[in-house]
mmCIF file of C-alpha atoms in Angstrom:
data_model
loop_
_atom_site.group_PDB
_atom_site.id
_atom_site.type_symbol
_atom_site.label_atom_id
_atom_site.label_comp_id
_atom_site.label_asym_id
_atom_site.label_seq_id
_atom_site.Cartn_x
_atom_site.Cartn_y
_atom_site.Cartn_z
ATOM 1 C CA MET K 1 -25.072 -16.098 -38.350
ATOM 2 C CA ASN K 2 -26.183 -14.461 -35.117
ATOM 3 C CA ALA K 3 -24.984 -11.790 -32.682
ATOM 4 C CA GLU K 4 -22.206 -14.017 -31.353
ATOM 5 C CA THR K 5 -20.740 -14.754 -34.776
ATOM 6 C CA THR K 6 -20.991 -11.041 -35.566
ATOM 7 C CA ALA K 7 -19.049 -10.272 -32.376
ATOM 8 C CA CYS K 8 -16.419 -12.892 -33.265
ATOM 9 C CA ARG K 9 -15.875 -11.336 -36.676
ATOM 10 C CA VAL K 10 -15.365 -7.922 -35.057
ATOM 11 C CA LEU K 11 -12.924 -9.404 -32.517
ATOM 12 C CA ALA K 12 -10.901 -10.916 -35.364
ATOM 13 C CA TRP K 13 -10.904 -7.601 -37.233
ATOM 14 C CA ALA K 14 -9.842 -5.659 -34.109
ATOM 15 C CA GLY K 15 -6.937 -8.064 -33.591
ATOM 16 C CA ASP K 16 -5.552 -7.506 -37.091
ATOM 17 C CA THR K 17 -4.036 -4.011 -37.113
ATOM 18 C CA THR K 18 -3.404 -4.203 -40.863
ATOM 19 C CA GLY K 19 -7.160 -4.183 -41.429
ATOM 20 C CA TRP K 20 -7.951 -1.043 -39.457
ATOM 21 C CA SER K 21 -7.933 1.089 -42.588
ATOM 22 C CA ALA K 22 -11.231 -0.591 -43.494
ATOM 23 C CA PRO K 23 -14.407 -0.462 -41.376
ATOM 24 C CA PRO K 24 -15.146 -3.427 -39.105
ATOM 25 C CA PRO K 25 -17.349 -6.185 -40.523
ATOM 26 C CA VAL K 26 -21.117 -5.956 -40.396
ATOM 27 C CA GLY K 27 -23.469 -8.765 -39.366
ATOM 28 C CA PRO K 28 -26.876 -9.591 -37.879
ATOM 29 C CA LEU K 29 -27.919 -9.197 -34.257
ATOM 30 C CA ARG K 30 -30.122 -12.273 -33.917
ATOM 31 C CA GLU K 31 -30.091 -14.322 -30.719
ATOM 32 C CA THR K 32 -28.366 -11.683 -28.587
ATOM 33 C CA GLY K 33 -29.074 -13.731 -25.463
ATOM 34 C CA ALA K 34 -26.321 -16.139 -26.505
ATOM 35 C CA LEU K 35 -23.769 -13.424 -25.705
ATOM 36 C CA ALA K 36 -24.389 -14.068 -22.011
ATOM 37 C CA HIS K 37 -23.090 -17.638 -22.461
ATOM 38 C CA PRO K 38 -20.552 -17.460 -25.293
ATOM 39 C CA ALA K 39 -18.852 -20.483 -26.797
ATOM 40 C CA ALA K 40 -15.347 -21.428 -25.728
ATOM 41 C CA ALA K 41 -13.958 -20.268 -29.092
ATOM 42 C CA THR K 42 -15.495 -16.814 -28.570
ATOM 43 C CA LEU K 43 -13.943 -16.497 -25.120
ATOM 44 C CA THR K 44 -10.578 -17.582 -26.522
ATOM 45 C CA ALA K 45 -10.796 -14.919 -29.232
ATOM 46 C CA LEU K 46 -11.577 -12.274 -26.605
ATOM 47 C CA ARG K 47 -8.677 -13.362 -24.396
ATOM 48 C CA GLU K 48 -6.271 -13.290 -27.344
ATOM 49 C CA LEU K 49 -7.435 -9.818 -28.397
ATOM 50 C CA THR K 50 -7.043 -8.532 -24.827
ATOM 51 C CA ARG K 51 -3.568 -10.042 -24.532
ATOM 52 C CA ASP K 52 -2.400 -8.690 -27.895
ATOM 53 C CA THR K 53 -3.780 -5.216 -27.192
ATOM 54 C CA ALA K 54 -2.069 -5.150 -23.796
ATOM 55 C CA ALA K 55 1.219 -6.055 -25.481
ATOM 56 C CA ARG K 56 0.794 -3.379 -28.146
ATOM 57 C CA LEU K 57 0.068 -0.705 -25.534
ATOM 58 C CA GLY K 58 2.847 -1.873 -23.233
ATOM 59 C CA ALA K 59 0.362 -2.669 -20.463
ATOM 60 C CA GLY K 60 2.012 -5.965 -19.568
ATOM 61 C CA SER K 61 0.559 -9.390 -18.881
ATOM 62 C CA PRO K 62 -1.810 -9.444 -17.152
ATOM 63 C CA PRO K 63 -2.718 -5.883 -18.199
ATOM 64 C CA PHE K 64 -1.696 -3.354 -15.565
ATOM 65 C CA ALA K 65 -0.993 -6.352 -13.275
ATOM 66 C CA ASP K 66 -4.742 -6.928 -12.936
ATOM 67 C CA ARG K 67 -5.710 -10.613 -12.795
ATOM 68 C CA SER K 68 -9.439 -9.977 -12.465
ATOM 69 C CA PRO K 69 -11.666 -11.687 -15.068
ATOM 70 C CA VAL K 70 -12.888 -10.036 -18.243
ATOM 71 C CA GLY K 71 -16.659 -9.712 -18.325
ATOM 72 C CA ALA K 72 -19.179 -9.872 -21.149
ATOM 73 C CA GLY K 73 -19.065 -6.115 -21.810
ATOM 74 C CA ALA K 74 -16.478 -6.348 -24.574
ATOM 75 C CA LEU K 75 -18.536 -8.972 -26.406
ATOM 76 C CA LEU K 76 -21.651 -6.807 -26.210
ATOM 77 C CA LEU K 77 -19.695 -3.894 -27.643
ATOM 78 C CA ALA K 78 -18.209 -6.043 -30.418
ATOM 79 C CA ALA K 79 -21.675 -7.240 -31.399
ATOM 80 C CA ALA K 80 -22.973 -3.658 -31.337
ATOM 81 C CA VAL K 81 -20.137 -2.558 -33.609
ATOM 82 C CA GLY K 82 -20.840 -5.358 -36.061
ATOM 83 C CA GLY K 83 -24.580 -4.696 -35.938
ATOM 84 C CA ARG K 84 -24.269 -0.921 -36.365
ATOM 85 C CA ALA K 85 -26.361 -1.012 -39.549
ATOM 86 C CA GLN K 86 -29.288 -1.555 -37.177
ATOM 87 C CA THR K 87 -28.743 1.668 -35.275
ATOM 88 C CA GLY K 88 -31.378 1.252 -32.578
ATOM 89 C CA PRO K 89 -30.647 -2.383 -31.643
ATOM 90 C CA ALA K 90 -26.898 -1.776 -31.817
ATOM 91 C CA ARG K 91 -27.114 1.193 -29.463
ATOM 92 C CA ALA K 92 -29.317 -0.777 -27.078
ATOM 93 C CA LEU K 93 -26.822 -3.632 -27.073
ATOM 94 C CA ALA K 94 -23.908 -1.292 -26.340
ATOM 95 C CA GLU K 95 -25.906 0.368 -23.570
ATOM 96 C CA ALA K 96 -26.476 -3.065 -22.056
ATOM 97 C CA ALA K 97 -22.758 -3.302 -21.269
ATOM 98 C CA PRO K 98 -22.576 -2.608 -17.515
ATOM 99 C CA ALA K 99 -21.069 0.730 -16.499
ATOM 100 C CA LEU K 100 -17.400 0.224 -15.718
ATOM 101 C CA ARG K 101 -15.160 1.862 -13.137
ATOM 102 C CA PRO K 102 -11.753 0.253 -13.677
ATOM 103 C CA ALA K 103 -10.515 0.975 -10.154
ATOM 104 C CA THR K 104 -13.212 -1.313 -8.743
ATOM 105 C CA ASP K 105 -14.368 -3.401 -11.716
ATOM 106 C CA GLY K 106 -10.948 -4.265 -13.083
ATOM 107 C CA TRP K 107 -8.448 -2.835 -15.538
ATOM 108 C CA ALA K 108 -8.327 -6.089 -17.506
ATOM 109 C CA ASP K 109 -12.010 -5.676 -18.335
ATOM 110 C CA ALA K 110 -11.402 -2.021 -19.211
ATOM 111 C CA LEU K 111 -8.611 -3.001 -21.584
ATOM 112 C CA ALA K 112 -10.760 -5.675 -23.255
ATOM 113 C CA ARG K 113 -13.412 -3.062 -24.031
ATOM 114 C CA HIS K 114 -10.754 -0.651 -25.260
ATOM 115 C CA ALA K 115 -9.428 -3.355 -27.583
ATOM 116 C CA VAL K 116 -12.796 -3.330 -29.366
ATOM 117 C CA VAL K 117 -13.730 0.340 -29.177
ATOM 118 C CA ALA K 118 -10.436 2.097 -29.998
ATOM 119 C CA PRO K 119 -9.927 0.649 -33.510
ATOM 120 C CA THR K 120 -13.641 1.050 -34.209
ATOM 121 C CA LEU K 121 -13.517 4.772 -33.507
ATOM 122 C CA ALA K 122 -10.423 5.126 -35.662
ATOM 123 C CA ALA K 123 -12.119 3.362 -38.584
ATOM 124 C CA CYS K 124 -15.730 4.548 -38.184
ATOM 125 C CA ARG K 125 -15.782 8.296 -37.728
ATOM 126 C CA ALA K 126 -19.035 8.374 -39.701
ATOM 127 C CA VAL K 127 -21.144 6.900 -36.883
ATOM 128 C CA PRO K 128 -21.081 9.566 -34.133
ATOM 129 C CA GLU K 129 -24.397 8.399 -32.716
ATOM 130 C CA LEU K 130 -22.844 5.041 -31.803
ATOM 131 C CA ALA K 131 -19.438 6.498 -30.939
ATOM 132 C CA ASP K 132 -20.691 8.272 -27.815
ATOM 133 C CA THR K 133 -22.431 5.122 -26.621
ATOM 134 C CA LEU K 134 -19.229 3.127 -27.076
ATOM 135 C CA LEU K 135 -17.200 5.764 -25.245
ATOM 136 C CA ARG K 136 -19.565 5.771 -22.298
ATOM 137 C CA ALA K 137 -19.095 2.010 -22.042
ATOM 138 C CA SER K 138 -15.286 1.999 -22.463
ATOM 139 C CA THR K 139 -13.644 4.108 -19.769
ATOM 140 C CA LEU K 140 -10.076 3.405 -20.877
ATOM 141 C CA THR K 141 -10.880 4.594 -24.402
ATOM 142 C CA ALA K 142 -12.529 7.672 -22.943
ATOM 143 C CA VAL K 143 -9.288 8.443 -21.099
ATOM 144 C CA LEU K 144 -6.841 7.696 -23.917
ATOM 145 C CA PHE K 145 -9.037 9.001 -26.766
ATOM 146 C CA ARG K 146 -11.781 11.270 -25.441
ATOM 147 C CA PRO K 147 -14.946 11.026 -23.330
ATOM 148 C CA ALA K 148 -18.386 10.997 -24.906
ATOM 149 C CA ALA K 149 -19.233 14.416 -26.330
ATOM 150 C CA SER K 150 -22.321 14.636 -24.143
ATOM 151 C CA ARG K 151 -20.181 14.187 -21.021
ATOM 152 C CA VAL K 152 -17.668 16.804 -22.146
ATOM 153 C CA SER K 153 -20.344 19.390 -22.958
ATOM 154 C CA ALA K 154 -21.963 18.806 -19.559
ATOM 155 C CA GLY K 155 -18.631 19.082 -17.744
ATOM 156 C CA ALA K 156 -19.211 15.558 -16.427
ATOM 157 C CA THR K 157 -15.764 14.040 -16.915
ATOM 158 C CA ALA K 158 -14.920 13.334 -13.277
ATOM 159 C CA THR K 159 -15.108 9.577 -13.911
ATOM 160 C CA GLU K 160 -12.544 9.783 -16.711
ATOM 161 C CA VAL K 161 -10.197 11.994 -14.685
ATOM 162 C CA ALA K 162 -10.448 9.631 -11.706
ATOM 163 C CA ALA K 163 -9.715 6.680 -13.983
ATOM 164 C CA ALA K 164 -6.636 8.430 -15.369
ATOM 165 C CA ILE K 165 -5.362 9.095 -11.859
ATOM 166 C CA ASP K 166 -5.995 5.488 -10.843
ATOM 167 C CA LEU K 167 -4.207 4.309 -13.983
ATOM 168 C CA LEU K 168 -1.121 6.247 -12.890
ATOM 169 C CA GLY K 169 -0.961 4.051 -9.805
ATOM 170 C CA ARG K 170 -1.098 0.800 -11.755
ATOM 171 C CA PRO K 171 2.027 -1.003 -13.002
ATOM 172 C CA ARG K 172 2.832 0.348 -16.488
ATOM 173 C CA GLY K 173 -0.132 2.694 -16.286
ATOM 174 C CA ARG K 174 1.916 5.870 -16.399
ATOM 175 C CA THR K 175 3.800 4.672 -19.478
ATOM 176 C CA VAL K 176 0.594 3.812 -21.324
ATOM 177 C CA LEU K 177 -1.094 7.087 -20.417
ATOM 178 C CA THR K 178 1.759 9.410 -21.367
ATOM 179 C CA ALA K 179 2.409 7.555 -24.633
ATOM 180 C CA ALA K 180 -1.253 7.773 -25.632
ATOM 181 C CA LEU K 181 -1.553 11.485 -24.856
ATOM 182 C CA ALA K 182 1.673 12.594 -26.552
ATOM 183 C CA GLY K 183 0.777 12.322 -30.230
ATOM 184 C CA TRP K 184 -1.128 14.673 -32.522
ATOM 185 C CA SER K 185 -4.688 13.738 -33.511
ATOM 186 C CA PRO K 186 -6.736 14.882 -36.514
ATOM 187 C CA ASP K 187 -9.751 15.114 -34.201
ATOM 188 C CA PRO K 188 -9.907 18.493 -32.410
ATOM 189 C CA ALA K 189 -12.109 16.992 -29.680
ATOM 190 C CA VAL K 190 -9.338 14.517 -28.839
ATOM 191 C CA LEU K 191 -6.692 17.242 -28.588
ATOM 192 C CA THR K 192 -9.000 19.437 -26.510
ATOM 193 C CA TRP K 193 -9.655 16.569 -24.091
ATOM 194 C CA ARG K 194 -5.934 15.839 -23.774
ATOM 195 C CA ALA K 195 -5.264 19.466 -22.912
ATOM 196 C CA GLU K 196 -8.069 19.392 -20.351
ATOM 197 C CA LEU K 197 -6.815 16.172 -18.766
ATOM 198 C CA LEU K 198 -3.223 17.404 -18.619
ATOM 199 C CA THR K 199 -4.449 20.611 -16.995
ATOM 200 C CA ARG K 200 -6.357 18.584 -14.381
ATOM 201 C CA LEU K 201 -3.274 16.452 -13.717
ATOM 202 C CA SER K 202 -0.793 19.315 -13.609
ATOM 203 C CA HIS K 203 -1.397 20.322 -9.992
ATOM 204 C CA ASP K 204 -0.933 16.949 -8.307
ATOM 205 C CA HIS K 205 0.988 15.104 -11.030
ATOM 206 C CA PRO K 206 3.202 17.685 -12.783
ATOM 207 C CA GLY K 207 5.823 15.038 -13.579
ATOM 208 C CA VAL K 208 3.282 13.111 -15.652
ATOM 209 C CA VAL K 209 2.455 16.249 -17.616
ATOM 210 C CA LEU K 210 6.118 16.960 -18.276
ATOM 211 C CA ASP K 211 6.748 13.368 -19.328
ATOM 212 C CA THR K 212 3.869 13.608 -21.806
ATOM 213 C CA TYR K 213 5.338 16.669 -23.489
ATOM 214 C CA LEU K 214 8.797 15.110 -23.385
ATOM 215 C CA LEU K 215 7.422 12.117 -25.316
ATOM 216 C CA ALA K 216 5.623 14.481 -27.683
ATOM 217 C CA ARG K 217 8.978 15.974 -28.628
ATOM 218 C CA LEU K 218 11.097 12.810 -28.545
ATOM 219 C CA ARG K 219 8.698 10.509 -30.401
ATOM 220 C CA HIS K 220 6.580 12.880 -32.459
ATOM 221 C CA GLY K 221 8.678 16.030 -32.703
ATOM 222 C CA ALA K 222 8.834 16.231 -36.501
ATOM 223 C CA ASP K 223 5.107 15.620 -36.821
ATOM 224 C CA TRP K 224 4.283 18.213 -34.162
ATOM 225 C CA ASP K 225 6.540 20.736 -35.952
ATOM 226 C CA ARG K 226 4.624 20.225 -39.204
ATOM 227 C CA ARG K 227 1.249 20.463 -37.493
ATOM 228 C CA LEU K 228 2.186 23.584 -35.553
ATOM 229 C CA THR K 229 3.566 25.310 -38.651
ATOM 230 C CA TRP K 230 0.295 24.585 -40.420
ATOM 231 C CA ALA K 231 -1.736 25.723 -37.395
ATOM 232 C CA ALA K 232 0.224 28.994 -37.189
ATOM 233 C CA ARG K 233 -0.622 29.765 -40.818
ATOM 234 C CA ALA K 234 -4.285 28.971 -40.234
ATOM 235 C CA LEU K 235 -4.456 31.164 -37.144
ATOM 236 C CA SER K 236 -2.759 34.103 -38.839
ATOM 237 C CA GLY K 237 -5.389 34.322 -41.584
ATOM 238 C CA PHE K 238 -8.587 36.315 -41.726
ATOM 239 C CA GLY K 239 -11.801 35.191 -40.097
ATOM 240 C CA LEU K 240 -12.413 32.577 -37.461
ATOM 241 C CA PRO K 241 -10.056 29.596 -37.678
ATOM 242 C CA ASP K 242 -11.296 26.019 -37.717
ATOM 243 C CA ASP K 243 -11.302 23.985 -34.528
ATOM 244 C CA LEU K 244 -8.327 21.795 -35.472
ATOM 245 C CA PRO K 245 -5.591 24.479 -35.626
ATOM 246 C CA VAL K 246 -6.932 25.977 -32.393
ATOM 247 C CA ALA K 247 -6.830 22.580 -30.674
ATOM 248 C CA THR K 248 -3.393 21.784 -32.138
ATOM 249 C CA VAL K 249 -1.860 24.829 -30.476
ATOM 250 C CA GLY K 250 -4.086 24.595 -27.406
ATOM 251 C CA PHE K 251 -2.734 21.116 -26.647
ATOM 252 C CA TRP K 252 0.449 22.848 -25.412
ATOM 253 C CA ALA K 253 -1.333 25.288 -23.098
ATOM 254 C CA PRO K 254 -0.922 23.129 -19.947
ATOM 255 C CA LEU K 255 2.848 23.242 -20.418
ATOM 256 C CA VAL K 256 2.748 27.040 -20.627
ATOM 257 C CA ALA K 257 0.701 27.217 -17.436
ATOM 258 C CA LEU K 258 3.024 24.762 -15.681
ATOM 259 C CA ASN K 259 6.054 26.785 -16.710
ATOM 260 C CA GLN K 260 4.375 29.941 -15.428
ATOM 261 C CA ARG K 261 3.866 28.344 -12.003
ATOM 262 C CA ASP K 262 7.305 26.753 -11.719
ATOM 263 C CA PRO K 263 9.904 27.324 -14.477
ATOM 264 C CA GLU K 264 12.329 24.965 -12.750
ATOM 265 C CA LEU K 265 10.080 21.999 -13.531
ATOM 266 C CA ILE K 266 10.641 22.278 -17.272
ATOM 267 C CA ARG K 267 14.353 22.820 -16.770
ATOM 268 C CA SER K 268 14.433 19.575 -14.782
ATOM 269 C CA ARG K 269 13.559 17.680 -17.976
ATOM 270 C CA THR K 270 16.881 18.173 -19.701
ATOM 271 C CA LEU K 271 15.817 16.232 -22.801
ATOM 272 C CA LEU K 272 12.762 18.406 -23.394
ATOM 273 C CA ASP K 273 13.691 20.525 -26.401
ATOM 274 C CA GLY K 274 12.029 22.054 -29.431
ATOM 275 C CA HIS K 275 8.876 23.066 -27.562
ATOM 276 C CA ARG K 276 9.431 26.811 -27.473
ATOM 277 C CA ASP K 277 7.674 27.572 -30.758
ATOM 278 C CA ALA K 278 4.555 25.808 -29.496
ATOM 279 C CA LEU K 279 4.629 27.741 -26.238
ATOM 280 C CA ASN K 280 5.073 31.017 -28.106
ATOM 281 C CA LEU K 281 2.018 30.242 -30.247
ATOM 282 C CA VAL K 282 -0.052 29.510 -27.155
ATOM 283 C CA ARG K 283 0.949 32.847 -25.651
ATOM 284 C CA ARG K 284 0.438 34.758 -28.891
ATOM 285 C CA TYR K 285 -3.113 33.531 -29.398
ATOM 286 C CA ARG K 286 -3.894 32.991 -25.693
ATOM 287 C CA LEU K 287 -5.311 29.549 -26.439
ATOM 288 C CA GLY K 288 -6.357 27.541 -23.402
ATOM 289 C CA LEU K 289 -4.814 30.025 -20.994
ATOM 290 C CA SER K 290 -6.344 31.892 -18.090
ATOM 291 C CA ALA K 291 -5.340 35.507 -17.667
ATOM 292 C CA GLY K 292 -2.854 34.601 -14.959
ATOM 293 C CA ALA K 293 -0.958 32.170 -17.162
ATOM 294 C CA ALA K 294 -0.604 34.378 -20.223
#
């Protein structure tokens, strides 16, 4: 076995959604140079994973109507994931994936990387040192999941915001973005990023923000009700609350601010219902709101 066979095993794991409850396979990182000239079977596996992920997300074929080729970045990331037991070499391999700006480098390539990184982050929350490296290399994951923590703490998320805006202009991009942002997450950093992104989008793309909250209620309403009830109890107790209940309520802050600026916008979404309790919690605890939006 070598780095290419390790990458192939990770590609196969990422393509089987029933296996995501278990961590991705682990393998050696020998002969990494072979990843620059992968075998035909490896390229076929990568194409199939990209196609299947695009179908699952609703990105279409080709993904987001982008016929540009998929580069070697996804294979480097897959090998890094499989070689994560060797922390230093794995990080170096992931960092070797060229920086990607989907608007110029291709959304198909961005989706291929996302196909590897997204299930890995869901299954491997115990490897934060590799997670940030993967997120820096996978812009689509950084948009739909969250940017690297180092980028968030430095306020350096302009690349991710620009990618989200560009995605809105791609065929099926708006559908994929709003669907990904609408659900609850057990990771407070993910919810905080979603609130930040929706806030950034609310001025020039208020319809996208409203559609996200509409999907949150239509597709995930019962789940959001349970999470918000739990968050309200946590926030009403003594002492400082944990980050998750704060982020759960704070996710709805952009909708409060949007309603403050233009109440008619919410009324234009006639199917948006059941959101008032969330908005009341945001106002009560002033989570994610500036003084002018309270």
